[in-house]
XYZ file of C-alpha atoms in Angstrom:
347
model
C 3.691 69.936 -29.362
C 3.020 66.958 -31.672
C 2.695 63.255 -30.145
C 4.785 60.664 -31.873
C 4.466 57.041 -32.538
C 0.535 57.332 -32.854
C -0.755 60.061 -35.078
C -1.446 60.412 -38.674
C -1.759 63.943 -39.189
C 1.274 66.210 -40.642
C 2.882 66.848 -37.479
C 2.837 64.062 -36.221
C 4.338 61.947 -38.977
C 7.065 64.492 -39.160
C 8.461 63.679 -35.567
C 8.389 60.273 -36.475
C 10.514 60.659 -39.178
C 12.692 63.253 -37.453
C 12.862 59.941 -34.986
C 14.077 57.809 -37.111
C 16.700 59.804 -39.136
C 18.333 60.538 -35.034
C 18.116 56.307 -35.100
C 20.034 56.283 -38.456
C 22.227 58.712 -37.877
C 23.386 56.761 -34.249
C 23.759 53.909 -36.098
C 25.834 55.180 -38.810
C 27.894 56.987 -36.369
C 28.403 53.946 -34.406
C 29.431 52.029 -37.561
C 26.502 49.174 -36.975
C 23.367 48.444 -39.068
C 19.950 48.543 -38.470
C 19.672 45.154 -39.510
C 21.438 43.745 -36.089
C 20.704 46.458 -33.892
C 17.818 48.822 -32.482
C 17.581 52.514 -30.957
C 15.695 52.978 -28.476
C 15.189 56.582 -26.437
C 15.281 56.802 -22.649
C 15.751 59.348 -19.378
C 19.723 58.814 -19.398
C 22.813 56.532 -19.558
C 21.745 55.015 -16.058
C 18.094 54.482 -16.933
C 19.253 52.601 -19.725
C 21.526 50.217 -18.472
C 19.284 49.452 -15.961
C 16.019 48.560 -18.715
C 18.043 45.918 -20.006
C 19.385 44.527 -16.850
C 16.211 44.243 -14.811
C 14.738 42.174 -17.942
C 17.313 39.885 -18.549
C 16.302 36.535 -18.709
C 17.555 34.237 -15.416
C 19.887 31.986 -17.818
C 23.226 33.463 -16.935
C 25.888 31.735 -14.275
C 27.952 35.329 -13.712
C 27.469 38.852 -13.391
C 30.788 40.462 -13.834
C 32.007 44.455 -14.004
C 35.309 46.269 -13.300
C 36.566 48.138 -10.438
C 36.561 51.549 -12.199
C 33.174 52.152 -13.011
C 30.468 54.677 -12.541
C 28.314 54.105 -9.835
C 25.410 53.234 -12.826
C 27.269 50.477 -13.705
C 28.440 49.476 -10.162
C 24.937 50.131 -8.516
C 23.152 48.354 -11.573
C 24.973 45.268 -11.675
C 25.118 44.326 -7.690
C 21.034 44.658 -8.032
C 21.766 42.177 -11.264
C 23.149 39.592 -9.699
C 20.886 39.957 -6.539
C 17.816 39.424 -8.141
C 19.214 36.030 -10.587
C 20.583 35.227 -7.488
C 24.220 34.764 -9.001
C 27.803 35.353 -7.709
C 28.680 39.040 -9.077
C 32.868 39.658 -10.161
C 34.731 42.504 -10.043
C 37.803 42.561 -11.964
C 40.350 44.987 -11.643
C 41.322 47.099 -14.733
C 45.189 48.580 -15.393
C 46.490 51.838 -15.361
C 46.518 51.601 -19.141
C 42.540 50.673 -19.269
C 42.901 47.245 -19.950
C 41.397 43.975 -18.111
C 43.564 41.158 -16.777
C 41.171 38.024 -16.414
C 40.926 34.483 -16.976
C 38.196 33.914 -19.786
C 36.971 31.030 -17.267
C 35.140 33.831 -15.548
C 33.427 34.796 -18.458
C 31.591 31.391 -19.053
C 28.095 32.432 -19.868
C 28.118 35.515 -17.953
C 26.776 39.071 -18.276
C 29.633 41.509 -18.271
C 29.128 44.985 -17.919
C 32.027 47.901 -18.402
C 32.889 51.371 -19.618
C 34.401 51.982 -23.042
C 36.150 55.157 -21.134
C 36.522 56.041 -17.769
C 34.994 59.421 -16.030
C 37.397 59.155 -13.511
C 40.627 59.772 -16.207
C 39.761 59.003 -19.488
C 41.139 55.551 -19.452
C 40.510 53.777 -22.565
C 39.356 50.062 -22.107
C 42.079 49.087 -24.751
C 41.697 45.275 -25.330
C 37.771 45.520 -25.161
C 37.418 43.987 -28.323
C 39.170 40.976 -27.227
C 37.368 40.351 -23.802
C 34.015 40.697 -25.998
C 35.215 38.034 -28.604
C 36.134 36.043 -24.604
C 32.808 36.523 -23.244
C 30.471 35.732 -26.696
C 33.001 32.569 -26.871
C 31.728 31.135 -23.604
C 27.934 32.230 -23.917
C 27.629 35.315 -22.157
C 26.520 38.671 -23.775
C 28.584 42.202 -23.353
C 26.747 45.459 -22.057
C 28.783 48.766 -22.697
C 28.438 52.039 -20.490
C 29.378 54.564 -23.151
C 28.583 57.769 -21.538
C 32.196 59.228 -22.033
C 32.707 56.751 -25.452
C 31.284 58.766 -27.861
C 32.751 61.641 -27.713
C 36.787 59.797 -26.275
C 37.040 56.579 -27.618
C 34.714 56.016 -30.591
C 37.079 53.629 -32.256
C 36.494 51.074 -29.732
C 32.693 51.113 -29.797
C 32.827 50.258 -33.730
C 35.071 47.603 -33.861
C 33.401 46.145 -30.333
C 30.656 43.731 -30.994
C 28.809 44.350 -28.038
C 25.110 43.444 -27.401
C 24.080 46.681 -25.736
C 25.056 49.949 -24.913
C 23.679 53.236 -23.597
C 24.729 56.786 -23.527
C 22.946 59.845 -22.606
C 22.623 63.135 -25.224
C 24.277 66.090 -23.046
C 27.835 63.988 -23.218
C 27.931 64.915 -26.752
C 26.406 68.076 -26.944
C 22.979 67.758 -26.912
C 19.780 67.750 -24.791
C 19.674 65.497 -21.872
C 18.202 62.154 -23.038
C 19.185 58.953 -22.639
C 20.162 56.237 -25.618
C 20.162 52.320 -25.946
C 21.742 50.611 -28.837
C 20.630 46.987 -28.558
C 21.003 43.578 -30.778
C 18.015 42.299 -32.164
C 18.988 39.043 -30.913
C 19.072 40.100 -27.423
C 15.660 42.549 -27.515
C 14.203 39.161 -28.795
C 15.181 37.881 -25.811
C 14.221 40.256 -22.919
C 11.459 39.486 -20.361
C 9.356 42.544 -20.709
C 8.252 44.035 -17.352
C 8.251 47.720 -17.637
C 5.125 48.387 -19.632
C 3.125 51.175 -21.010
C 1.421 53.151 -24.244
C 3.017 52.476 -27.305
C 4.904 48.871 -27.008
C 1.782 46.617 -28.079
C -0.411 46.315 -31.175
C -3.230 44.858 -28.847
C -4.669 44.790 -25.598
C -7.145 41.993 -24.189
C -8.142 41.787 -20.575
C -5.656 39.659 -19.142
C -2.844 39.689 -22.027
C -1.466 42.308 -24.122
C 0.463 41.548 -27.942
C 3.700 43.502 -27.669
C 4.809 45.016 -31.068
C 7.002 43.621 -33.154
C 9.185 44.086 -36.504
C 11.385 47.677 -37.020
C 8.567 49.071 -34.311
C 10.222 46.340 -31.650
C 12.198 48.816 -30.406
C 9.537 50.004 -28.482
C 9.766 47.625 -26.100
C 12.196 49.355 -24.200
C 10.327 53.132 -24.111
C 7.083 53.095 -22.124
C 4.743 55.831 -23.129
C 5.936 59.357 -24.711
C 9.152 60.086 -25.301
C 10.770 63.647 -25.327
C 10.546 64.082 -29.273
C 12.146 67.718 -28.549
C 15.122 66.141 -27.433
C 15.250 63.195 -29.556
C 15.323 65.611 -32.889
C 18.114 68.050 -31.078
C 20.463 65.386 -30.518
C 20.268 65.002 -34.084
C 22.082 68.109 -34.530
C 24.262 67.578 -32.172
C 25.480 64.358 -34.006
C 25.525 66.628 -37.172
C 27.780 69.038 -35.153
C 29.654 66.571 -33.737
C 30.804 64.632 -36.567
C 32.288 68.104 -37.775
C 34.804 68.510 -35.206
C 38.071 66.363 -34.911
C 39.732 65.482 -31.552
C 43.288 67.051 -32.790
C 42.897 70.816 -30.450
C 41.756 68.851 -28.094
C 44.441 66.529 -27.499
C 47.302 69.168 -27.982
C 45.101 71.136 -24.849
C 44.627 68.216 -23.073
C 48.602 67.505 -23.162
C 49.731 70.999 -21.834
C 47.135 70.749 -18.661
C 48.380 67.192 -18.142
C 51.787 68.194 -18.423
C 51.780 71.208 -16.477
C 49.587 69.599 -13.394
C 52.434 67.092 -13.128
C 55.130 69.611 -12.982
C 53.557 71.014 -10.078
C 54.794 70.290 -6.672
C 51.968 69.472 -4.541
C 49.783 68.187 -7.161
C 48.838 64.512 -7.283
C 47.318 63.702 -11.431
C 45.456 60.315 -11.253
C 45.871 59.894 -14.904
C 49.239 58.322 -15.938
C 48.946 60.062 -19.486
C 47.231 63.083 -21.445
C 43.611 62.699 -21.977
C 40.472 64.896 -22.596
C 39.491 64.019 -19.091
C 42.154 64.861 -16.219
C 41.532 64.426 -12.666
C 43.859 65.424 -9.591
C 44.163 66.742 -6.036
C 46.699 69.442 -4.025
C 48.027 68.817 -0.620
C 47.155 72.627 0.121
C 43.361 72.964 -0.569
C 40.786 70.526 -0.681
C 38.992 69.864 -3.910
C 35.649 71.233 -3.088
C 36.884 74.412 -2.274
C 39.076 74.642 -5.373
C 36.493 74.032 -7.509
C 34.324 77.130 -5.654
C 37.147 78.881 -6.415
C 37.284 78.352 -10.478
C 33.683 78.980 -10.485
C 34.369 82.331 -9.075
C 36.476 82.658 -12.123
C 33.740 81.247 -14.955
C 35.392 78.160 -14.881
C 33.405 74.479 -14.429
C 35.125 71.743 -12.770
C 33.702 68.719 -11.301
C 35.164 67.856 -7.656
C 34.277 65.030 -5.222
C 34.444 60.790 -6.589
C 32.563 61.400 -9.607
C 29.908 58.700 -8.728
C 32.842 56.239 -8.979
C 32.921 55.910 -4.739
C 34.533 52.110 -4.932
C 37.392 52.405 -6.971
C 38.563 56.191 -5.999
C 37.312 56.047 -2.112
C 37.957 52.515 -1.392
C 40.658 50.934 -3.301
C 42.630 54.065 -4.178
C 41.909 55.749 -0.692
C 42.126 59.511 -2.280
C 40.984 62.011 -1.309
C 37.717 64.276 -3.055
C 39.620 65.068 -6.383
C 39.169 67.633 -9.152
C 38.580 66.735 -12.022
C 38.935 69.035 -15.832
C 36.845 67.983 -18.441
C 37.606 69.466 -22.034
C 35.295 69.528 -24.442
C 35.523 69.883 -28.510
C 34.344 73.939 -27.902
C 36.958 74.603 -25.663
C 40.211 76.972 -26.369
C 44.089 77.454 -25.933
C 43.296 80.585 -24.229
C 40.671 78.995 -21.989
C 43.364 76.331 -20.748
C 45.902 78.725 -20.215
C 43.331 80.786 -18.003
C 42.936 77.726 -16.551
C 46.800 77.570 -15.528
C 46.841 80.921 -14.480
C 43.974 80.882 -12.037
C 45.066 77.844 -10.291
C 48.737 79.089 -10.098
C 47.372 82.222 -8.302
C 44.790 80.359 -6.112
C 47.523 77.929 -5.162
C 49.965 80.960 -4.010
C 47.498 82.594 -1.809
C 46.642 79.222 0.162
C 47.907 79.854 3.873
């Protein structure tokens, strides 16, 4: 019940400092420094993305994405290159995550991708080397990273990327949203979305936006949810605890069981935290009803990735398993078991 950001009593300069240990600890988790980059809190992974995009400057020739991506990205990006009024690329991605392209199509472009796909897990592999591609020729590098913190965390540090954003309950926290941003590029940003807390003065007609370690600000207009800025904290704390090793032995046996099945189509061509897949006997959306029954969550339907899944893979609504570092051996092989049974009983 304490108001960040503006207060001087007790309370209040504990949140902040609460605030800025969550910034640290992102950073240091991330394996960047505070001296090229800036935290800044938000409502999600989509909200964030689309901050920085509406406020880029109109200096870029290309917008360009990949075909798997989450509608935030895919959404995001064709309203990008609508309003610079510039020719938006798709690129296609391989089975094994990685992009095919000529770097011509990078020249001074905005390119904006997953680190991980929700559709399968799929690692973007040679990201590292389409970033050095696209900072050669003058363009700057946006990362979805909803799924890359908690699959994939390698690739974020060694990326140089000039933006990313992830939201809190993909690793275990509350539901907020995160951008990690370069200094160079918050300089940069035509501020449009305005409110309490991003200037040092106000005049009539003009406002002073703040600047130094407070720049940050520019990006979060009015309160923030300090509640859930300080929890996802603790879920870094937690998170940084727990190795991927169970995991990947659980995600192996699903994997390797689905594709033993007859019937059973697995999008993913290899083991991965995140499995999606569909049976020629029931349709997803009714499997998925039918874990539930059983105390088990699974997502079914395209997963907010339409294009790619609906369009250019023409599958049907899938279902799709998504383990997590608290899951169990005996959880995945009650997994198994129910869908054997449900299976056998289709008519």
């Amino acid at each position: 019940n304490s108001c960040g950001g503006r207060v001087k009593y007790d309370w209040g300069r504990k949140v902040d400092d609460k605030i800025e240990n969550t910034k640290k600890l992102i950073l240091d988790y991330l394996g960047k420094s505070s001296s090229d980059y800036s935290v800044a809190f938000t409502l999600n992974t989509t909200t964030g993305l689309n901050i920085i995009e509406s406020q880029l400057p109109p200096k870029f020739k290309n917008v360009v994405t990949t075909d798997i991506e989450h509608n935030s990205v895919f959404l995001s990006t064709i309203s990008l290159g609508r309003r610079l009024n510039i020719p938006r690329i798709v690129l296609s991605r391989k089975d094994d995550g990685s992009l095919e392209y000529d770097k011509n199509v990078f020249d001074n472009s905005i390119f904006v991708a997953n680190s991980v796909s929700n559709i399968d897990g799929r690692i973007f592999t040679n990201f590292k080397d389409v970033t050095k591609k696209v900072h050669e020729t003058g363009g700057i590098v946006i990362i979805d990273a909803a799924q890359g913190l908690t699959h994939g965390l390698n690739i974020l540090k060694e990326t140089d990327y000039d933006a990313l954003s992830f939201s809190g309950h993909k690793i275990y926290g509350p539901s907020i949203g995160v951008i990690v941003i370069k200094n160079e590029l918050l300089s940069k940003l035509e501020i449009t979305l305005l409110g309490g807390g991003m200037v040092d003065d106000v005049a009539e007609n003009d406002f002073v936006p703040v600047k130094g370690h407070l720049a940050s600000s520019l990006l979060e207009m009015g309160l923030q949810d300090y509640a859930g800025i300080i929890g996802l904290e603790e879920s870094l704390k937690w998170l940084k605890k727990h190795d991927d090793k169970s995991t990947k032995e659980m995600s192996e046996k699903i994997f390797t069981w689905l594709k033993s099945q007859n019937g059973i189509t697995v999008v993913n061509i290899e083991s991965s935290p995140v499995i999606s897949f569909y049976s020629d006997k029931i349709d997803s959306h009714q499997l998925a009803i039918y874990l539930s029954e059983q105390g088990i969550m699974a997502r079914s339907g395209y997963f907010c990735c339409h294009y790619y899944l609906k369009h250019v893979k023409n599958y049907p609504p899938l279902l799709r398993i998504s383990l997590g570092k608290q899951n169990t051996m005996e959880q995945v092989n009650k997994l198994i078991n129910i869908i054997e049974i449900i299976l056998k009983n289709i008519k």
